[in-house]
Tab-separated table of C-alpha atoms and ligand atoms in Angstrom:
chain	number	residue	atom	x	y	z
A	373	UNK	CA	37.480	10.016	8.887
A	374	UNK	CA	38.861	6.804	7.403
A	375	UNK	CA	37.191	4.780	4.695
A	376	UNK	CA	36.037	2.030	7.055
A	377	UNK	CA	34.194	4.490	9.270
A	378	UNK	CA	32.576	6.140	6.237
A	379	UNK	CA	31.521	2.737	4.982
A	380	UNK	CA	29.908	1.892	8.308
A	381	UNK	CA	27.982	5.175	8.412
A	382	UNK	CA	26.907	5.163	4.783
A	383	UNK	CA	25.785	1.546	4.552
A	384	UNK	CA	23.812	1.944	7.787
A	385	UNK	CA	22.144	5.081	6.397
A	386	UNK	CA	21.268	3.284	3.164
A	387	UNK	CA	19.317	0.485	4.755
A	388	UNK	CA	15.951	2.256	4.756
A	389	UNK	CA	15.900	2.448	0.979
A	390	UNK	CA	14.553	-0.855	-0.352
A	391	UNK	CA	14.213	0.264	-3.948
A	392	UNK	CA	17.075	-1.780	-5.224
A	393	UNK	CA	16.772	-4.869	-7.284
A	394	UNK	CA	18.211	-6.092	-10.486
A	395	UNK	CA	16.739	-7.557	-13.600
A	396	UNK	CA	16.745	-7.597	-17.332
A	397	UNK	CA	20.255	-6.374	-17.955
A	398	UNK	CA	22.561	-8.463	-20.130
A	399	UNK	CA	26.075	-7.236	-20.537
A	400	UNK	CA	29.048	-9.502	-20.878
A	401	UNK	CA	32.510	-8.214	-20.159
A	402	UNK	CA	34.685	-7.752	-23.249
A	403	UNK	CA	37.626	-9.279	-21.338
A	404	UNK	CA	39.316	-5.892	-20.935
A	405	UNK	CA	37.095	-5.068	-17.953
A	406	UNK	CA	35.696	-6.860	-14.930
A	407	UNK	CA	32.159	-7.994	-14.121
A	408	UNK	CA	29.099	-9.013	-16.098
A	409	UNK	CA	25.539	-7.890	-15.534
A	410	UNK	CA	23.043	-10.732	-15.382
A	411	UNK	CA	19.639	-10.883	-16.988
A	412	UNK	CA	17.246	-12.145	-14.352
A	413	UNK	CA	14.499	-10.968	-12.024
A	414	UNK	CA	15.891	-10.492	-8.592
A	415	UNK	CA	14.736	-9.944	-5.079
A	416	UNK	CA	17.111	-9.549	-2.228
A	417	UNK	CA	17.922	-9.217	1.401
A	418	UNK	CA	20.667	-7.145	2.960
A	419	UNK	CA	23.340	-8.103	5.402
A	420	UNK	CA	24.227	-5.635	8.107
A	421	UNK	CA	27.685	-5.213	6.637
A	422	UNK	CA	26.090	-3.537	3.642
A	423	UNK	CA	26.043	-6.507	1.345
A	424	UNK	CA	22.836	-7.208	-0.423
A	425	UNK	CA	22.270	-10.840	-1.318
A	426	UNK	CA	19.908	-10.982	-4.222
A	427	UNK	CA	18.275	-14.139	-5.414
A	428	UNK	CA	17.365	-14.351	-9.043
A	429	UNK	CA	14.248	-16.208	-10.087
A	430	UNK	CA	16.478	-18.808	-11.695
A	431	UNK	CA	18.263	-19.436	-8.417
A	432	UNK	CA	21.383	-17.405	-9.242
A	433	UNK	CA	22.517	-15.187	-6.444
A	434	UNK	CA	23.612	-11.623	-7.061
A	435	UNK	CA	25.041	-9.420	-4.379
A	436	UNK	CA	24.934	-5.670	-4.520
A	437	UNK	CA	26.908	-3.300	-2.379
A	438	UNK	CA	24.346	-0.817	-1.168
A	439	UNK	CA	25.679	2.550	-0.093
A	440	UNK	CA	24.899	6.224	0.031
A	441	UNK	CA	27.217	8.759	-1.576
A	442	UNK	CA	26.427	10.870	1.473
A	443	UNK	CA	23.974	10.854	4.361
A	444	UNK	CA	24.131	14.654	4.557
A	445	UNK	CA	20.956	16.181	3.254
A	446	UNK	CA	19.601	19.662	2.749
A	447	UNK	CA	16.030	18.342	2.966
A	448	UNK	CA	14.077	17.522	6.061
A	449	UNK	CA	11.704	14.679	5.252
A	450	UNK	CA	9.966	13.870	8.515
A	451	UNK	CA	10.303	10.074	8.216
A	452	UNK	CA	13.977	9.960	7.281
A	453	UNK	CA	16.898	9.194	9.531
A	454	UNK	CA	19.157	11.357	7.362
A	455	UNK	CA	16.983	14.490	7.470
A	456	UNK	CA	18.912	17.665	8.133
A	457	UNK	CA	17.359	18.270	11.550
A	458	UNK	CA	18.661	14.970	12.938
A	459	UNK	CA	21.845	15.042	14.939
A	460	UNK	CA	23.676	12.069	13.436
A	461	UNK	CA	27.194	11.431	12.244
A	462	UNK	CA	27.558	12.514	8.608
A	463	UNK	CA	29.970	11.363	5.941
A	464	UNK	CA	30.567	11.844	2.233
A	465	UNK	CA	32.326	9.394	-0.067
A	466	UNK	CA	34.538	10.809	-2.765
A	467	UNK	CA	34.006	9.267	-6.219
A	468	UNK	CA	37.438	7.640	-5.895
A	469	UNK	CA	36.401	6.020	-2.589
A	470	UNK	CA	33.206	4.609	-4.116
A	471	UNK	CA	35.333	2.998	-6.836
A	472	UNK	CA	37.868	1.707	-4.348
A	473	UNK	CA	35.226	0.076	-2.160
A	474	UNK	CA	33.292	-1.393	-5.086
A	475	UNK	CA	36.327	-2.810	-6.847
A	476	UNK	CA	37.799	-4.220	-3.633
A	477	UNK	CA	34.529	-5.885	-2.675
A	478	UNK	CA	34.107	-7.157	-6.200
A	479	UNK	CA	37.610	-8.631	-6.331
A	480	UNK	CA	37.019	-10.376	-3.002
A	481	UNK	CA	33.865	-11.816	-4.450
A	482	UNK	CA	31.642	-10.134	-1.858
A	483	UNK	CA	29.519	-8.391	-4.460
A	484	UNK	CA	28.598	-8.449	-8.120
A	485	UNK	CA	27.232	-4.960	-8.387
A	486	UNK	CA	26.510	-1.633	-6.776
A	487	UNK	CA	23.397	0.177	-5.587
A	488	UNK	CA	24.228	3.842	-5.160
A	489	UNK	CA	21.853	6.282	-3.557
A	490	UNK	CA	22.425	9.604	-1.843
A	491	UNK	CA	21.151	12.301	0.431
A	492	UNK	CA	20.999	15.666	-1.284
A	493	UNK	CA	24.137	17.653	-0.758
A	494	UNK	CA	24.145	21.313	-1.856
A	495	UNK	CA	21.626	20.743	-4.691
A	496	UNK	CA	20.095	17.930	-6.750
A	497	UNK	CA	22.443	18.740	-9.669
A	498	UNK	CA	25.551	18.814	-7.488
A	499	UNK	CA	24.607	15.463	-5.911
A	500	UNK	CA	23.926	13.799	-9.206
A	501	UNK	CA	27.174	15.149	-10.662
A	502	UNK	CA	29.055	13.488	-7.786
A	503	UNK	CA	27.250	10.209	-8.416
A	504	UNK	CA	27.951	10.415	-12.132
A	505	UNK	CA	31.614	11.087	-11.438
A	506	UNK	CA	31.856	7.964	-9.277
A	507	UNK	CA	29.961	5.681	-11.652
A	508	UNK	CA	31.697	7.037	-14.726
A	509	UNK	CA	35.074	6.397	-13.086
A	510	UNK	CA	33.954	2.886	-12.199
A	511	UNK	CA	32.903	2.149	-15.760
A	512	UNK	CA	35.628	3.983	-17.669
A	513	UNK	CA	38.706	3.954	-15.453
A	514	UNK	CA	38.185	0.609	-13.689
A	515	UNK	CA	36.214	-0.934	-16.581
A	516	UNK	CA	33.657	-2.299	-14.163
A	517	UNK	CA	30.984	-4.131	-16.166
A	518	UNK	CA	28.888	-5.365	-13.221
A	519	UNK	CA	25.348	-4.366	-12.411
A	520	UNK	CA	24.795	-0.802	-11.233
A	521	UNK	CA	21.538	0.565	-9.889
A	522	UNK	CA	21.520	4.268	-9.086
A	523	UNK	CA	18.963	6.509	-7.504
A	524	UNK	CA	18.129	9.469	-9.695
A	525	UNK	CA	17.846	12.668	-7.698
A	526	UNK	CA	14.514	14.447	-8.279
A	527	UNK	CA	15.068	18.003	-9.424
A	528	UNK	CA	18.366	17.291	-11.205
A	529	UNK	CA	18.639	18.410	-14.816
A	530	UNK	CA	17.595	16.287	-17.769
A	531	UNK	CA	21.124	16.453	-19.132
A	532	UNK	CA	22.473	14.744	-15.998
A	533	UNK	CA	19.681	12.167	-16.130
A	534	UNK	CA	20.724	11.379	-19.667
A	535	UNK	CA	24.373	10.886	-18.684
A	536	UNK	CA	23.556	8.777	-15.610
A	537	UNK	CA	21.124	6.548	-17.504
A	538	UNK	CA	23.812	5.686	-20.027
A	539	UNK	CA	26.118	4.450	-17.265
A	540	UNK	CA	23.793	2.324	-15.151
A	541	UNK	CA	21.585	-0.734	-15.549
A	542	UNK	CA	18.674	0.446	-13.471
A	543	UNK	CA	17.470	3.806	-12.206
A	544	UNK	CA	14.963	4.499	-9.501
A	545	UNK	CA	13.215	7.667	-8.479
A	546	UNK	CA	11.361	7.256	-5.214
A	547	UNK	CA	7.808	8.528	-5.149
A	548	UNK	CA	7.893	7.988	-1.335
A	549	UNK	CA	4.200	8.728	-0.656
A	550	UNK	CA	1.187	8.031	-2.847
A	551	UNK	CA	-0.446	11.461	-2.707
A	552	UNK	CA	0.697	15.042	-3.151
A	553	UNK	CA	-0.989	15.844	0.159
A	554	UNK	CA	1.119	13.264	2.031
A	555	UNK	CA	4.255	14.510	0.327
A	556	UNK	CA	3.550	18.141	1.233
A	557	UNK	CA	3.010	17.184	4.840
A	558	UNK	CA	5.969	14.872	5.389
A	559	UNK	CA	8.451	15.782	2.670
A	560	UNK	CA	7.777	19.472	2.011
A	561	UNK	CA	10.972	19.966	-0.023
A	562	UNK	CA	9.965	17.350	-2.542
A	563	UNK	CA	7.389	17.448	-5.260
A	564	UNK	CA	5.675	14.737	-7.222
A	565	UNK	CA	6.319	16.476	-10.540
A	566	UNK	CA	10.105	16.063	-10.245
A	567	UNK	CA	9.733	12.303	-9.754
A	568	UNK	CA	7.227	11.954	-12.608
A	569	UNK	CA	9.598	13.883	-14.889
A	570	UNK	CA	12.340	11.309	-14.259
A	571	UNK	CA	9.959	8.402	-14.847
A	572	UNK	CA	8.711	9.984	-18.077
A	573	UNK	CA	12.193	10.600	-19.355
A	574	UNK	CA	13.406	7.078	-18.555
A	575	UNK	CA	10.355	5.501	-20.153
A	576	UNK	CA	10.724	7.538	-23.343
A	577	UNK	CA	14.443	6.956	-23.703
A	578	UNK	CA	14.919	3.403	-22.441
A	579	UNK	CA	16.962	1.236	-24.765
A	580	UNK	CA	19.647	-1.460	-24.745
A	581	UNK	CA	22.103	1.243	-23.728
A	582	UNK	CA	19.960	3.545	-21.654
A	583	UNK	CA	18.752	2.067	-18.323
A	584	UNK	CA	18.560	-1.435	-19.858
A	585	UNK	CA	17.154	-3.014	-16.690
A	586	UNK	CA	14.364	-0.440	-16.424
A	587	UNK	CA	13.212	1.707	-13.557
A	588	UNK	CA	11.720	1.137	-10.128
A	589	UNK	CA	10.408	3.192	-7.243
A	590	UNK	CA	9.666	2.991	-3.545
A	591	UNK	CA	6.685	3.950	-1.419
A	592	UNK	CA	6.722	4.261	2.341
A	593	UNK	CA	3.832	2.498	4.025
A	594	UNK	CA	2.280	3.755	7.220
A	595	UNK	CA	4.067	7.100	7.677
A	596	UNK	CA	1.078	9.013	6.325
A	597	UNK	CA	-2.689	8.585	6.353
A	598	UNK	CA	-3.142	7.098	2.874
A	599	UNK	CA	-5.094	3.878	2.570
A	600	UNK	CA	-3.980	0.693	0.808
A	601	UNK	CA	-6.375	1.713	-1.964
A	602	UNK	CA	-4.451	5.002	-2.448
A	603	UNK	CA	-1.175	3.077	-2.537
A	604	UNK	CA	-2.344	0.397	-4.966
A	605	UNK	CA	-3.979	2.929	-7.284
A	606	UNK	CA	-0.733	4.858	-7.391
A	607	UNK	CA	1.251	1.701	-8.113
A	608	UNK	CA	-1.114	0.570	-10.832
A	609	UNK	CA	-0.965	4.020	-12.420
A	610	UNK	CA	2.853	4.015	-12.395
A	611	UNK	CA	3.134	0.472	-13.783
A	612	UNK	CA	0.868	1.425	-16.672
A	613	UNK	CA	2.130	4.898	-17.366
A	614	UNK	CA	5.878	4.507	-16.846
A	615	UNK	CA	6.400	0.837	-17.479
A	616	UNK	CA	8.038	0.376	-14.066
A	617	UNK	CA	9.765	-2.892	-13.292
A	618	UNK	CA	8.931	-2.787	-9.622
A	619	UNK	CA	7.305	-0.748	-6.922
A	620	UNK	CA	8.921	-1.450	-3.576
A	621	UNK	CA	6.862	-0.998	-0.436
A	622	UNK	CA	8.745	-0.071	2.663
A	623	UNK	CA	7.039	-0.282	6.041
A	624	UNK	CA	7.637	2.962	7.880
A	625	UNK	CA	10.356	2.493	10.478
A	626	UNK	CA	9.784	4.852	13.412
A	627	UNK	CA	13.250	6.385	13.612
A	628	UNK	CA	12.147	9.985	14.317
A	629	UNK	CA	9.816	11.656	16.772
A	630	UNK	CA	7.500	14.140	15.087
A	631	UNK	CA	3.936	15.202	15.772
A	632	UNK	CA	3.093	14.607	12.096
A	633	UNK	CA	4.236	10.987	12.231
A	634	UNK	CA	2.190	8.100	13.616
A	635	UNK	CA	3.250	6.929	17.037
A	636	UNK	CA	3.951	3.281	16.399
A	637	UNK	CA	6.436	0.983	18.059
A	638	UNK	CA	7.201	-1.273	15.131
A	639	UNK	CA	7.072	-1.018	11.338
A	640	UNK	CA	3.733	-2.254	9.883
A	641	UNK	CA	5.306	-5.342	8.344
A	642	UNK	CA	2.133	-7.329	7.892
A	643	UNK	CA	0.606	-4.455	5.937
A	644	UNK	CA	3.742	-4.198	3.805
A	645	UNK	CA	3.488	-7.918	3.139
A	646	UNK	CA	-0.164	-7.619	2.023
A	647	UNK	CA	0.813	-4.836	-0.401
A	648	UNK	CA	3.524	-6.997	-1.951
A	649	UNK	CA	1.028	-9.847	-2.331
A	650	UNK	CA	-1.496	-7.536	-3.994
A	651	UNK	CA	1.181	-6.009	-6.228
A	652	UNK	CA	2.001	-9.537	-7.419
A	653	UNK	CA	-1.667	-10.124	-8.216
A	654	UNK	CA	-1.761	-6.950	-10.317
A	655	UNK	CA	1.364	-7.797	-12.260
A	656	UNK	CA	0.986	-11.519	-12.851
A	657	UNK	CA	-2.583	-12.597	-12.095
A	658	UNK	CA	-4.603	-10.163	-14.150
A	659	UNK	CA	-6.220	-8.576	-11.090
A	660	UNK	CA	-7.244	-4.933	-11.083
A	661	UNK	CA	-7.096	-2.697	-8.031
A	662	UNK	CA	-10.904	-2.500	-8.104
A	663	UNK	CA	-11.081	-6.312	-7.708
A	664	UNK	CA	-9.209	-6.047	-4.438
A	665	UNK	CA	-10.204	-2.766	-2.808
A	666	UNK	CA	-12.815	-0.047	-3.067
A	667	UNK	CA	-13.992	3.036	-1.192
A	668	UNK	CA	-16.016	0.964	1.286
A	669	UNK	CA	-13.164	-1.445	1.712
A	670	UNK	CA	-10.002	0.696	1.336
A	671	UNK	CA	-7.527	-1.454	3.298
A	672	UNK	CA	-6.411	-5.048	3.025
A	673	UNK	CA	-7.575	-7.563	5.540
A	674	UNK	CA	-4.541	-8.093	7.736
A	675	UNK	CA	-5.719	-11.574	8.730
A	676	UNK	CA	-6.075	-12.991	5.256
A	677	UNK	CA	-4.094	-12.597	2.037
A	678	UNK	CA	-5.595	-10.407	-0.714
A	679	UNK	CA	-6.419	-13.262	-3.082
A	680	UNK	CA	-8.265	-15.286	-0.437
A	681	UNK	CA	-9.974	-12.098	0.692
A	682	UNK	CA	-11.093	-11.477	-2.903
A	683	UNK	CA	-12.422	-15.040	-3.192
A	684	UNK	CA	-14.370	-14.749	0.046
A	685	UNK	CA	-15.898	-11.419	-0.960
A	686	UNK	CA	-16.917	-12.962	-4.297
A	687	UNK	CA	-17.897	-16.331	-2.894
A	688	UNK	CA	-20.945	-16.501	-5.188
A	689	UNK	CA	-18.494	-16.855	-8.144
A	690	UNK	CA	-17.002	-19.997	-6.561
A	691	UNK	CA	-16.406	-22.931	-6.507
A	692	UNK	CA	-14.680	-23.041	-9.894
A	693	UNK	CA	-14.800	-26.297	-11.793
A	694	UNK	CA	-11.178	-27.280	-12.388
A	695	UNK	CA	-11.952	-29.243	-15.540
A	696	UNK	CA	-13.841	-26.429	-17.226
A	697	UNK	CA	-13.073	-22.929	-16.001
A	698	UNK	CA	-10.883	-20.501	-17.920
A	699	UNK	CA	-7.202	-19.853	-17.257
A	700	UNK	CA	-8.050	-16.466	-15.723
A	701	UNK	CA	-10.657	-18.023	-13.447
A	702	UNK	CA	-8.083	-20.561	-12.298
A	703	UNK	CA	-5.756	-17.690	-11.407
A	704	UNK	CA	-8.457	-16.299	-9.118
A	705	UNK	CA	-8.416	-19.444	-6.973
A	706	UNK	CA	-6.303	-19.143	-3.785
A	707	UNK	CA	-3.573	-21.791	-3.903
A	708	UNK	CA	-3.367	-21.855	-7.702
A	709	UNK	CA	-0.476	-19.941	-9.238
A	710	UNK	CA	0.531	-19.149	-12.804
A	711	UNK	CA	2.495	-22.382	-13.231
A	712	UNK	CA	-0.141	-24.665	-11.744
A	713	UNK	CA	-2.903	-22.958	-13.762
A	714	UNK	CA	-0.950	-23.606	-16.959
A	715	UNK	CA	-0.387	-27.232	-15.947
A	716	UNK	CA	-4.094	-27.710	-15.263
A	717	UNK	CA	-5.034	-26.287	-18.664
A	718	UNK	CA	-2.530	-28.516	-20.396
A	719	UNK	CA	-3.325	-31.727	-18.445
A	720	UNK	CA	-7.085	-31.507	-18.720
A	721	UNK	CA	-6.769	-31.854	-22.504
A	722	UNK	CA	-5.635	-35.421	-21.831
A	723	UNK	CA	-7.529	-36.568	-18.751
A	724	UNK	CA	-10.134	-35.576	-16.210
A	725	UNK	CA	-8.405	-33.985	-13.247
A	726	UNK	CA	-9.159	-35.235	-9.730
A	727	UNK	CA	-8.182	-33.763	-6.365
A	728	UNK	CA	-5.282	-36.211	-6.098
A	729	UNK	CA	-3.779	-34.927	-9.338
A	730	UNK	CA	-3.716	-31.305	-8.240
A	731	UNK	CA	-0.910	-31.574	-5.701
A	732	UNK	CA	1.387	-32.981	-8.368
A	733	UNK	CA	0.587	-29.929	-10.493
A	734	UNK	CA	1.813	-27.602	-7.764
A	735	UNK	CA	-1.583	-26.540	-6.421
A	736	UNK	CA	-1.625	-25.656	-2.716
A	737	UNK	CA	-4.571	-27.877	-2.019
A	738	UNK	CA	-5.071	-26.890	1.604
A	739	UNK	CA	-6.139	-23.437	0.300
A	740	UNK	CA	-7.543	-24.267	-3.119
A	741	UNK	CA	-9.841	-27.085	-1.936
A	742	UNK	CA	-12.378	-24.621	-0.493
A	743	UNK	CA	-12.846	-22.862	-3.836
A	744	UNK	CA	-12.928	-25.632	-6.448
A	745	UNK	CA	-14.761	-28.703	-7.626
A	746	UNK	CA	-13.309	-31.582	-9.633
A	747	UNK	CA	-15.928	-33.006	-12.009
A	748	UNK	CA	-18.636	-31.469	-9.847
A	749	UNK	CA	-17.278	-32.916	-6.575
A	750	UNK	CA	-16.422	-30.667	-3.631
A	751	UNK	CA	-13.585	-31.813	-1.328
A	752	UNK	CA	-16.036	-32.490	1.461
A	753	UNK	CA	-19.716	-32.196	2.151
A	754	UNK	CA	-21.147	-29.231	0.179
A	755	UNK	CA	-22.686	-27.957	3.434
A	756	UNK	CA	-19.216	-26.724	4.317
A	757	UNK	CA	-19.048	-24.420	1.305
A	758	UNK	CA	-19.808	-21.473	3.553
A	759	UNK	CA	-17.974	-18.159	3.760
A	760	UNK	CA	-17.699	-18.188	7.569
A	761	UNK	CA	-16.365	-21.756	7.670
A	762	UNK	CA	-13.771	-21.139	4.957
A	763	UNK	CA	-12.683	-17.793	6.378
A	764	UNK	CA	-12.218	-19.275	9.827
A	765	UNK	CA	-10.059	-22.114	8.473
A	766	UNK	CA	-7.948	-19.867	6.259
A	767	UNK	CA	-7.281	-17.425	9.081
A	768	UNK	CA	-6.273	-20.266	11.367
A	769	UNK	CA	-3.959	-21.697	8.768
A	770	UNK	CA	-2.463	-18.329	7.832
A	771	UNK	CA	-1.802	-17.357	11.412
A	772	UNK	CA	-0.377	-20.678	12.484
A	773	UNK	CA	1.932	-21.026	9.551
A	774	UNK	CA	3.037	-17.456	8.988
A	775	UNK	CA	2.428	-15.127	11.919
A	776	UNK	CA	5.697	-15.916	13.577
A	777	UNK	CA	7.445	-15.552	10.274
A	778	UNK	CA	6.353	-12.169	8.981
A	779	UNK	CA	9.391	-10.104	8.259
A	780	UNK	CA	10.140	-7.061	6.202
A	781	UNK	CA	11.290	-7.813	2.716
A	782	UNK	CA	14.708	-6.646	1.783
A	783	UNK	CA	16.030	-5.358	5.074
A	784	UNK	CA	19.151	-6.388	6.824
A	785	UNK	CA	18.469	-10.026	7.667
A	786	UNK	CA	20.629	-12.685	6.152
B	857	SF4	S1	15.757	13.778	0.500
B	857	SF4	FE1	14.479	13.290	2.271
B	857	SF4	S2	14.383	11.038	2.237
B	857	SF4	FE2	16.122	11.611	0.924
B	857	SF4	S3	17.879	11.586	2.289
B	857	SF4	FE3	17.107	13.688	2.280
B	857	SF4	S4	15.745	13.805	4.051
B	857	SF4	FE4	16.084	11.645	3.588
């Protein structure tokens, strides 16, 4: 099999893993090698030719070549295209081929880094040794200084984890499903303990030289029975315990037929989108999982985003007075983000803020107006400050402006 055919097979097989992103790594080439790693938060989308175009928060674009070392696998995870029971074309890159592809793509300016994952061939140790061989060659023989994100293979030895972490910028170990029960059912060869061990080790040993860009993980959404509450509690736990940079949520893509899998036609993209929105609230808006979901209310409202849903369920705590309420109360208002909340706090020291001023501060007034007052004034007659009225308008707005646009984050759309 020639290299081009392998590349086609192994980039196609890699597309279901969304746990790749880059951030926080600063390494400048010493002029004897090629490639720098950039320090910036990045999200990304993937082109069908295997390129991953990643957009940093500062507008810089980073592209990662996303490939599998092999799509052969000794495991049989029910939801995975590459599971051993599937009759698909298999291929294995040699370490030399990984280097060849990466360096050629880098020289042609197609990519600035590599995301390397793998199915499990022979054993976790054997697989990770192959990956280490490739990445080590890339760093030491080709002096490649660009960004590298590798998937750590659960079950591989600590010694190999140590070596791999010293070669790459970011590591991820995919938790895949939020509960042990789900894992046992759909990925019986895997166990949660192996993933936690990796996360523990990376957290304890992280430094400027060891996994400088931190670790991330991925959870599959909708393949098993777990609720959004189960998923968010797991994420919150991992952010706190292992200092994760990101949890990626990947809507289950129905690629296999199996009685244990849900029979759905399309991936639950809207649900995936709600989880990303809620994850953002946890990380940047001081929300707790218990603010958003509870046992009586274990799943996000598909029709309305989690912050608006929170505001409607706590309507008695609104409207918030823009000229008086705290920074954290401002962050609870739909349509007010971190930047606009900071601007409001700063501006109101100098003048009394009116509705007209808010747009200039970056507030999305068409959402925020329902939940605020400016010097005691509501945007319209106070009789309209009613949960049913606001909910109706927000759902209309959300569905008109976004329904046709919902798409899975980080898959193969340019
Ligand atoms: S370990 Fe499971 S999820 Fe990973 S490649 Fe193998 S079958 Fe797929």
